[in-house]
Coordinates of C-alpha atoms in Angstrom, one line a residue:
X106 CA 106.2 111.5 92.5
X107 CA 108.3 114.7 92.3
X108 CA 104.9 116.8 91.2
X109 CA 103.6 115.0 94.3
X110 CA 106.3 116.2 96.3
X111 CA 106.7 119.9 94.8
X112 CA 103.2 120.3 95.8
X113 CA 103.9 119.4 99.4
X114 CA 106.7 121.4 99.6
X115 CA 109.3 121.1 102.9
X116 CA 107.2 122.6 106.1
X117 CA 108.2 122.7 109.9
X118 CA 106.2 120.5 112.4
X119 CA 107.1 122.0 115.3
X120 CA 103.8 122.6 116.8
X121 CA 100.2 122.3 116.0
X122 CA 100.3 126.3 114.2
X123 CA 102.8 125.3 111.9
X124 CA 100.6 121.9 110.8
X125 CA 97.7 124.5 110.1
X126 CA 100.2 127.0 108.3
X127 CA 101.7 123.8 105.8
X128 CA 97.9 122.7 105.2
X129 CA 97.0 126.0 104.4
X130 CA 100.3 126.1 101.6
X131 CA 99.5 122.9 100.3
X132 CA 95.7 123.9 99.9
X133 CA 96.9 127.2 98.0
X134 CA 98.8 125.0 95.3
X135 CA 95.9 122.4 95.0
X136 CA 93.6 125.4 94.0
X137 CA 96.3 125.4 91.0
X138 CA 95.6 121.8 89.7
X139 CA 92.6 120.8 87.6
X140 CA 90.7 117.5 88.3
X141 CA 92.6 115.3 87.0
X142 CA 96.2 116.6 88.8
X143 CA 93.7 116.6 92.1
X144 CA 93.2 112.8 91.8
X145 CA 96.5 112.3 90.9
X146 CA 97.4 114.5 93.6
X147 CA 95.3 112.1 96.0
X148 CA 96.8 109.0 94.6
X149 CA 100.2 109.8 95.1
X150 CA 99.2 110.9 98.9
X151 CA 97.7 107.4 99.6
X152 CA 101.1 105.9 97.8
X153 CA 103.4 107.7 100.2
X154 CA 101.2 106.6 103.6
X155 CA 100.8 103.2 102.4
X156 CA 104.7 103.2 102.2
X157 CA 105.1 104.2 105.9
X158 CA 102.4 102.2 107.3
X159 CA 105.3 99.8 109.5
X160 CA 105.4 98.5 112.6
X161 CA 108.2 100.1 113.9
X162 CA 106.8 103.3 113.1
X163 CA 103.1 102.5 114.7
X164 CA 105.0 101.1 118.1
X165 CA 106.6 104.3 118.9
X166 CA 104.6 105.7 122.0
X167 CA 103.0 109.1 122.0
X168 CA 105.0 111.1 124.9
X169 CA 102.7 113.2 126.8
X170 CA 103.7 116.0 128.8
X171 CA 104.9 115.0 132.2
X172 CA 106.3 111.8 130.2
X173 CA 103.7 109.6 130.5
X174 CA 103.6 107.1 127.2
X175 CA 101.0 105.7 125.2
X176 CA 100.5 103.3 122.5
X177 CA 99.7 105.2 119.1
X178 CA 96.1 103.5 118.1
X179 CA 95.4 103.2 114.2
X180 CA 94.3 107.0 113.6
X181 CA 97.2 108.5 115.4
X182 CA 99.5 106.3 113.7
X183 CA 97.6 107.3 110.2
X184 CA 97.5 111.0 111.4
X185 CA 101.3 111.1 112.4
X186 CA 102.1 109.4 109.0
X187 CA 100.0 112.5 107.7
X188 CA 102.3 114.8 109.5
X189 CA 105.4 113.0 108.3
X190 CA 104.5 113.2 104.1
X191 CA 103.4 117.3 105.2
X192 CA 106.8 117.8 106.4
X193 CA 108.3 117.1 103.1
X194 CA 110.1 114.7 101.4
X195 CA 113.4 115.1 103.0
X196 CA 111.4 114.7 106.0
X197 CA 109.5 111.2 104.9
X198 CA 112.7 109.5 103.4
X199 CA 114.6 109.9 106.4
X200 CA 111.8 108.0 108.3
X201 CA 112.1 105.3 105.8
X202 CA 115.7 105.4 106.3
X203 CA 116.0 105.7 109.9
X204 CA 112.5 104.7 112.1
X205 CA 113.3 107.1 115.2
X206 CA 112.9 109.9 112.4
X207 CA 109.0 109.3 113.4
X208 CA 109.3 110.1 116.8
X209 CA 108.5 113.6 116.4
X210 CA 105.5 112.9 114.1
X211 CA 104.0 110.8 117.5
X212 CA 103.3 114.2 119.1
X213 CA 99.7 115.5 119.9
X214 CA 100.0 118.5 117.9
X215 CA 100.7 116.3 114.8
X216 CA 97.2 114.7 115.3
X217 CA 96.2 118.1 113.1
X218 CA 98.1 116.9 110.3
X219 CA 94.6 115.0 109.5
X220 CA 93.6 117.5 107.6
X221 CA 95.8 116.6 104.7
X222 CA 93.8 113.4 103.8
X223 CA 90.5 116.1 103.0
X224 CA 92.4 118.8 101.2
X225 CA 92.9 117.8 97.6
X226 CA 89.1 116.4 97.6
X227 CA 87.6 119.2 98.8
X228 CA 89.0 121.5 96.4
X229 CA 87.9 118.5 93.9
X230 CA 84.5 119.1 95.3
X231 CA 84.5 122.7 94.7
X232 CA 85.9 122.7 91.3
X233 CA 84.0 119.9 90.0
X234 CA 80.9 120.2 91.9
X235 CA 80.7 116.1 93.0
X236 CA 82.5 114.3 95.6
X237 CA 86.3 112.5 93.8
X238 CA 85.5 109.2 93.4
X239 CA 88.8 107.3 93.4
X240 CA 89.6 103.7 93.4
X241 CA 93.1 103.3 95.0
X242 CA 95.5 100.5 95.1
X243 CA 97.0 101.7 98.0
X244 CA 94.8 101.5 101.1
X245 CA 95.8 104.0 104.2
X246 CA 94.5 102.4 107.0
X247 CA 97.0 101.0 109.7
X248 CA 97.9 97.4 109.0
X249 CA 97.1 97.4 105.5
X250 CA 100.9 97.5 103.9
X251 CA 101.7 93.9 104.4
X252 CA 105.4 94.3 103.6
X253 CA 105.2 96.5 106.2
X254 CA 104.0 94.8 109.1
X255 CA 105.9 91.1 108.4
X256 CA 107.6 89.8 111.4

């Protein structure tokens, strides 16, 4: 996963700019990869958010301004898992570490990191000229990593 992860790079999440600044890095290296290394490339990206799809990470409450809290539903928990794997993976193994490393990927602005999920097959798209077809083993959506959500 270290291709994976050198394509990522390590990007600040402070605010929704610097979500659109990392998408816009990672994009730049995917126009690098050929079709293959794009699906790979998608693979890996649906490994790492399968491996953070817990509980304890999807019951930390989005924080709005003026404090009020909310439960995360299943897309902002998938798009704040998103912003976790875009920070980097310094970033994404201390969540698996440490659960309150999340917290900071609960925030609104993160909800941008969405983006990540399209990049790799849209440049697929343009290179290749069809949609990726892929058939993963590891599903994204919220619930879906078992281990993850035991009691």
């Amino acid at each position: 996963m270290t291709e994976f992860w050198r394509i990522i790079g390590s990007n600040p999440a402070q605010s929704g700019d610097d979500v659109r600044s990392a998408l816009d890095r990672v994009s730049g290296r995917l126009d690098e990869l050929d079709a293959a290394d794009l699906v790979r490339f998608s693979e890996k990206l649906r490994e790492a958010l399968y491996g953070i799809d817990r509980r304890e990470l999807a019951e930390i409450p989005v924080v709005l301004a003026g404090g009020l809290e909310l439960p995360q539903t299943s897309d902002h928990f998938l798009y704040a898992r998103c912003a976790c794997v875009l920070t980097g993976r310094d970033a994404y193994d201390a969540t698996l570490r440490t659960s309150s490393e999340f917290s900071r990927f609960v925030s609104p602005f993160s909800q941008a990191a969405e983006g990540l999920l399209y990049l790799a097959p849209g440049v697929y798209e343009k290179k290749v000229g069809s949609e990726m077809g892929m058939v993963s083993a590891f599903p994204i959506e919220s619930m879906s990593n078992v281990q993850g959500w035991a009691e």
